Amino acid sequence: MEHASLASSAAAAHAGLHADPSEHAPQPSFWPILLAGGMGAVVFFVFLVYLGVPLAGILLAAAILGSLVAASGWANTIAVERRRMDPVQTNKDLTRGFFFFLASEAMIFVSYFEYLYYTHFTSAQWPPAGMPRLETTLPGIATLILVGSSFTLNWGIHAFLSGRKSAAKNWILLTIAMGIVFLGMQGFEWGFLNGVMGFTITTGAYSAAYFLMTGFHGAHVTVGLIMLGLVYWRMEKGEYTQQYHMSLKAAEYYWHFVDIVWVFLFFSLYLFQGH
Amino acid sequence: MSTQVATAGTIQPRQYHGVLDWITTTDHKKIGIMYIVFALINAWFGGSLAGMIRLNLYNPDWHLFSPQLYNQLMTMHATIMIFLVLMAAFAGFGNYLVPLMIGARDMAFPKLNAFSFWLLMPAAMMLYGSFFVAGGAAADGWWSYPPLSTAQFSAGHGEDLWILAVLLLGISSIMGAINFLVTVIDMRAPGMTWMKLPLFVWSWVVTAWMLVLAVPVLSGALFMLLSDRWLNTGFYRPALGGDPLLYQHLFWFFGHPEVYIMILPGFGMISHIIPAMSRKKLFGYKGMVMAMWSIGIIGFTVWAHHMFTAGISSTARVYFSMASMLISVPTGVKIYSWLASVWGGVIRFTTAMKFALGFIFTFVLGGLSGLMLAVVPFDILVHNTYFVVAHFHYVLVGGSVMTLFAGTYYWFPKITGRMLSEKLGSWIFWLFFIGLNWVFMPMHLLGIEGMARRVANYRIEFRPLNQFISEGFIFMLAAGLLFTYSVIKALREPKSAGDDPWQTNEIETHFEWATSSPPPAYNFEEIPEIQ
């Protein structure tokens, strides 16, 4: 390394920060340890529910509630602190962190796709003997709806950025509606396969992969819908400006991510069946 | 959102006192210290398990532990040492040093940082608690391969708790890694361009990338395993069309990058210590950065060399064998650059330097046995024997632990303001260095002779060598005791270390040695700058 010398003398012996308050100067907080404890409790109580321990369900509900309170308290602290700090920098940090988070999410899906393709190519026929071929018409329509919802969301954001707030809210509402319809169609298919076809999560490796992948994706759609709901609420309250709307962008990226994963999923599970 | 006009003044963190101070802190320095202390405590637990293993193997006729309990000890020894000691210790040094080294006030997400640390607690409680549930702790090795880990063969709930704990640890690692990446990308001091980053920071950038991309795959694999156990699905059950081999692929797709996750930050530390103690600038900075990236990237493409005997095709064996050997090239670049950094220097044989040079010796031995294991015919011969145990202990103890000792001796004055005793340090180094070679070197022989790993008993002719190994453990234990004593003793002394006790900045400027020891809240009075 070719470091030049330090420009300024660094810290003096006395502590403290002689600078403008917009600088990155974190304060102590109770929320991280509460959320960590809450999440640990959620995981442990899920285990107790699995063991059938009495009252475990109530404990689990309490732990989930506690975690949600901790998460909201945390979010609120961030919102308060950001008023003091440099918003451009904070938003840049959060956006970048969110992208890395999405990368790690993508890797979870990669492990499931790896599972699916490995099983696909090592089994003598596909779908495996005794397994139904998945119907593609209804899922095809659901795919179009979900892909379409990415467009409606983008139109909504475009409308917001060009100052048409009520149009933006309508587009976001439409996006949420389309997401709910998608989940409904998915639920219908699950019910059909489970109830009518006798194709359940324990039928075989193939059905397990099907329910895991669609279920995990469905959970992500649900989270995306919650995010869009929060975005709608904040837009209603007028908390977004043309310049600062970090959570709007985050919801947008998340929704597109969920959408792209589904396109791969649709191809891998539904279209790529014959061989 | 309002954008208030900044007014000049002094910002102090709100003060809590005593325990509250520690549990509410978002200061990267305090979180780093908590990680390191947590790792040291767990090293005692994990080390005790190792001691129990060695005691059992000293004379299996004593029947100290049932084979089932022995397997629990061995599984938990690995899990604790990997997740709660090595990863936590490197995360601790990373937390403490990365913001200091890049001239930042803190990590980008200070609360997320605290969250990552505190998430270790429920995970550790579940791991240790699992010894006390019916059936005891997980007993199927830290890989947790099905079918051994299925409900049929691991009926005890220790296995469930193990899976849940590792899932929590995964969340902690991923969040920590995201934090490191954003911090280094966004919060470098003015003038600190990428190719001026200190190498420890670079090593954490590569490590964090590997964590973000590798750990989720383990989570996915474990989630399917848990589903097989709880929901009776067929992900890994051949009768239902599943394949246990696939678990191995997914596990090692995480597991091999994990190996580098546990050594790269150590490489970074050594790259600071050797130049500082040789009174020279580091040789080949760019080559070192490239080498770390090469290791990080190639590390994702070699996983099936852990599966040569698991039934993969011969084509795959050839590929994974050659790709694994390829890793020795960037590793060699690093070794030679360190040696060239020492060459012609004014060497100070401080304890940190002793551990650093000792590390090069032991790590090269571990690397060489790794090359041997990458050769398929040899691997088939010695797989699942003590040769493998010898190899990975040479890289994890001779590699990671040695770098952690070196790093502790080097940065302890910065973190605490006090010096560790060099006199005791010399004793600790020699005890540990002799002990680890004493314990792990003969394991190569045992392995070649055919002694199986992960078994509580062995054939009678292996007894003399096993007893020899168990005696060597006393040296490592003595080093651990003396080290802990030395740390406690140093903490009771006055803070007299000074800002730059190793005179590092006379050779080359490093921000962490430019601030006081220990650094004040928010690290720097003014953000430093590189011209």
GROMACS .gro file of N, CA, C and O in nm, chain A residues 17-61:
model
  180
   17LEU      N    1  -1.725   1.383   1.970
   17LEU     CA    2  -1.727   1.402   1.828
   17LEU      C    3  -1.751   1.549   1.800
   17LEU      O    4  -1.861   1.602   1.820
   18HIS      N    5  -1.647   1.619   1.760
   18HIS     CA    6  -1.662   1.760   1.727
   18HIS      C    7  -1.694   1.771   1.581
   18HIS      O    8  -1.604   1.782   1.498
   19ALA      N    9  -1.819   1.766   1.551
   19ALA     CA   10  -1.855   1.772   1.411
   19ALA      C   11  -2.002   1.805   1.402
   19ALA      O   12  -2.069   1.819   1.502
   20ASP      N   13  -2.052   1.815   1.280
   20ASP     CA   14  -2.193   1.846   1.270
   20ASP      C   15  -2.274   1.722   1.304
   20ASP      O   16  -2.230   1.611   1.284
   21PRO      N   17  -2.395   1.744   1.359
   21PRO     CA   18  -2.473   1.631   1.408
   21PRO      C   19  -2.522   1.538   1.298
   21PRO      O   20  -2.574   1.432   1.328
   22SER      N   21  -2.506   1.577   1.172
   22SER     CA   22  -2.552   1.489   1.066
   22SER      C   23  -2.458   1.371   1.048
   22SER      O   24  -2.485   1.281   0.971
   23GLU      N   25  -2.347   1.373   1.121
   23GLU     CA   26  -2.252   1.264   1.103
   23GLU      C   27  -2.304   1.133   1.162
   23GLU      O   28  -2.392   1.132   1.247
   24HIS      N   29  -2.243   1.026   1.116
   24HIS     CA   30  -2.282   0.891   1.157
   24HIS      C   31  -2.239   0.871   1.302
   24HIS      O   32  -2.124   0.845   1.329
   25ALA      N   33  -2.333   0.889   1.396
   25ALA     CA   34  -2.298   0.878   1.537
   25ALA      C   35  -2.404   0.796   1.608
   25ALA      O   36  -2.497   0.852   1.666
   26PRO      N   37  -2.394   0.665   1.599
   26PRO     CA   38  -2.500   0.580   1.651
   26PRO      C   39  -2.516   0.591   1.803
   26PRO      O   40  -2.420   0.611   1.877
   27GLN      N   41  -2.640   0.578   1.848
   27GLN     CA   42  -2.673   0.581   1.989
   27GLN      C   43  -2.707   0.439   2.037
   27GLN      O   44  -2.747   0.357   1.957
   28PRO      N   45  -2.693   0.416   2.167
   28PRO     CA   46  -2.729   0.283   2.217
   28PRO      C   47  -2.879   0.256   2.199
   28PRO      O   48  -2.958   0.349   2.188
   29SER      N   49  -2.914   0.128   2.196
   29SER     CA   50  -3.053   0.092   2.174
   29SER      C   51  -3.084  -0.044   2.235
   29SER      O   52  -2.999  -0.134   2.233
   30PHE      N   53  -3.204  -0.058   2.289
   30PHE     CA   54  -3.247  -0.186   2.345
   30PHE      C   55  -3.304  -0.279   2.238
   30PHE      O   56  -3.318  -0.398   2.261
   31TRP      N   57  -3.342  -0.222   2.122
   31TRP     CA   58  -3.416  -0.304   2.025
   31TRP      C   59  -3.338  -0.422   1.973
   31TRP      O   60  -3.395  -0.532   1.960
   32PRO      N   61  -3.208  -0.409   1.937
   32PRO     CA   62  -3.140  -0.527   1.880
   32PRO      C   63  -3.144  -0.649   1.971
   32PRO      O   64  -3.180  -0.757   1.926
   33ILE      N   65  -3.113  -0.631   2.100
   33ILE     CA   66  -3.110  -0.749   2.187
   33ILE      C   67  -3.252  -0.803   2.206
   33ILE      O   68  -3.274  -0.924   2.213
   34LEU      N   69  -3.352  -0.713   2.206
   34LEU     CA   70  -3.490  -0.761   2.221
   34LEU      C   71  -3.533  -0.840   2.099
   34LEU      O   72  -3.595  -0.947   2.110
   35LEU      N   73  -3.498  -0.790   1.979
   35LEU     CA   74  -3.538  -0.862   1.859
   35LEU      C   75  -3.463  -0.995   1.849
   35LEU      O   76  -3.521  -1.098   1.812
   36ALA      N   77  -3.334  -0.996   1.884
   36ALA     CA   78  -3.258  -1.120   1.879
   36ALA      C   79  -3.317  -1.222   1.976
   36ALA      O   80  -3.337  -1.340   1.942
   37GLY      N   81  -3.349  -1.175   2.098
   37GLY     CA   82  -3.411  -1.265   2.195
   37GLY      C   83  -3.547  -1.313   2.145
   37GLY      O   84  -3.580  -1.431   2.157
   38GLY      N   85  -3.623  -1.221   2.086
   38GLY     CA   86  -3.754  -1.257   2.034
   38GLY      C   87  -3.744  -1.363   1.925
   38GLY      O   88  -3.817  -1.461   1.926
   39MET      N   89  -3.649  -1.343   1.832
   39MET     CA   90  -3.635  -1.441   1.724
   39MET      C   91  -3.589  -1.575   1.776
   39MET      O   92  -3.636  -1.680   1.731
   40GLY      N   93  -3.496  -1.573   1.873
   40GLY     CA   94  -3.453  -1.698   1.934
   40GLY      C   95  -3.570  -1.768   2.000
   40GLY      O   96  -3.590  -1.889   1.986
   41ALA      N   97  -3.655  -1.688   2.069
   41ALA     CA   98  -3.771  -1.746   2.136
   41ALA      C   99  -3.868  -1.803   2.033
   41ALA      O  100  -3.923  -1.913   2.053
   42VAL      N  101  -3.888  -1.732   1.921
   42VAL     CA  102  -3.979  -1.783   1.818
   42VAL      C  103  -3.931  -1.921   1.772
   42VAL      O  104  -4.008  -2.017   1.769
   43VAL      N  105  -3.801  -1.930   1.740
   43VAL     CA  106  -3.748  -2.057   1.691
   43VAL      C  107  -3.764  -2.166   1.797
   43VAL      O  108  -3.806  -2.279   1.769
   44PHE      N  109  -3.734  -2.132   1.923
   44PHE     CA  110  -3.742  -2.233   2.029
   44PHE      C  111  -3.886  -2.276   2.053
   44PHE      O  112  -3.914  -2.394   2.072
   45PHE      N  113  -3.979  -2.180   2.048
   45PHE     CA  114  -4.118  -2.218   2.074
   45PHE      C  115  -4.179  -2.295   1.958
   45PHE      O  116  -4.268  -2.378   1.977
   46VAL      N  117  -4.129  -2.269   1.835
   46VAL     CA  118  -4.171  -2.354   1.723
   46VAL      C  119  -4.133  -2.499   1.754
   46VAL      O  120  -4.211  -2.592   1.734
   47PHE      N  121  -4.015  -2.515   1.808
   47PHE     CA  122  -3.968  -2.649   1.848
   47PHE      C  123  -4.060  -2.709   1.954
   47PHE      O  124  -4.100  -2.825   1.946
   48LEU      N  125  -4.098  -2.627   2.053
   48LEU     CA  126  -4.188  -2.677   2.158
   48LEU      C  127  -4.325  -2.712   2.102
   48LEU      O  128  -4.386  -2.810   2.143
   49VAL      N  129  -4.373  -2.631   2.005
   49VAL     CA  130  -4.501  -2.663   1.942
   49VAL      C  131  -4.490  -2.798   1.871
   49VAL      O  132  -4.578  -2.883   1.880
   50TYR      N  133  -4.377  -2.818   1.802
   50TYR     CA  134  -4.355  -2.945   1.733
   50TYR      C  135  -4.355  -3.060   1.834
   50TYR      O  136  -4.408  -3.167   1.809
   51LEU      N  137  -4.299  -3.038   1.954
   51LEU     CA  138  -4.297  -3.142   2.056
   51LEU      C  139  -4.435  -3.163   2.118
   51LEU      O  140  -4.457  -3.262   2.188
   52GLY      N  141  -4.526  -3.068   2.094
   52GLY     CA  142  -4.659  -3.080   2.153
   52GLY      C  143  -4.665  -3.040   2.298
   52GLY      O  144  -4.750  -3.088   2.373
   53VAL      N  145  -4.573  -2.954   2.340
   53VAL     CA  146  -4.576  -2.907   2.479
   53VAL      C  147  -4.699  -2.819   2.499
   53VAL      O  148  -4.727  -2.734   2.416
   54PRO      N  149  -4.775  -2.840   2.609
   54PRO     CA  150  -4.893  -2.757   2.630
   54PRO      C  151  -4.856  -2.609   2.644
   54PRO      O  152  -4.749  -2.576   2.694
   55LEU      N  153  -4.941  -2.524   2.596
   55LEU     CA  154  -4.925  -2.378   2.603
   55LEU      C  155  -4.815  -2.324   2.512
   55LEU      O  156  -4.794  -2.203   2.505
   56ALA      N  157  -4.746  -2.416   2.440
   56ALA     CA  158  -4.637  -2.368   2.354
   56ALA      C  159  -4.690  -2.274   2.248
   56ALA      O  160  -4.624  -2.177   2.211
   57GLY      N  161  -4.812  -2.301   2.198
   57GLY     CA  162  -4.871  -2.216   2.095
   57GLY      C  163  -4.885  -2.072   2.144
   57GLY      O  164  -4.856  -1.977   2.072
   58ILE      N  165  -4.929  -2.061   2.271
   58ILE     CA  166  -4.949  -1.926   2.328
   58ILE      C  167  -4.814  -1.855   2.342
   58ILE      O  168  -4.799  -1.738   2.307
   59LEU      N  169  -4.714  -1.932   2.390
   59LEU     CA  170  -4.580  -1.874   2.403
   59LEU      C  171  -4.529  -1.829   2.267
   59LEU      O  172  -4.470  -1.722   2.253
   60LEU      N  173  -4.553  -1.913   2.165
   60LEU     CA  174  -4.506  -1.879   2.030
   60LEU      C  175  -4.572  -1.750   1.984
   60LEU      O  176  -4.505  -1.659   1.933
   61ALA      N  177  -4.703  -1.740   2.005
   61ALA     CA  178  -4.774  -1.619   1.964
   61ALA      C  179  -4.716  -1.498   2.037
   61ALA      O  180  -4.693  -1.392   1.976
   0.00000   0.00000   0.00000
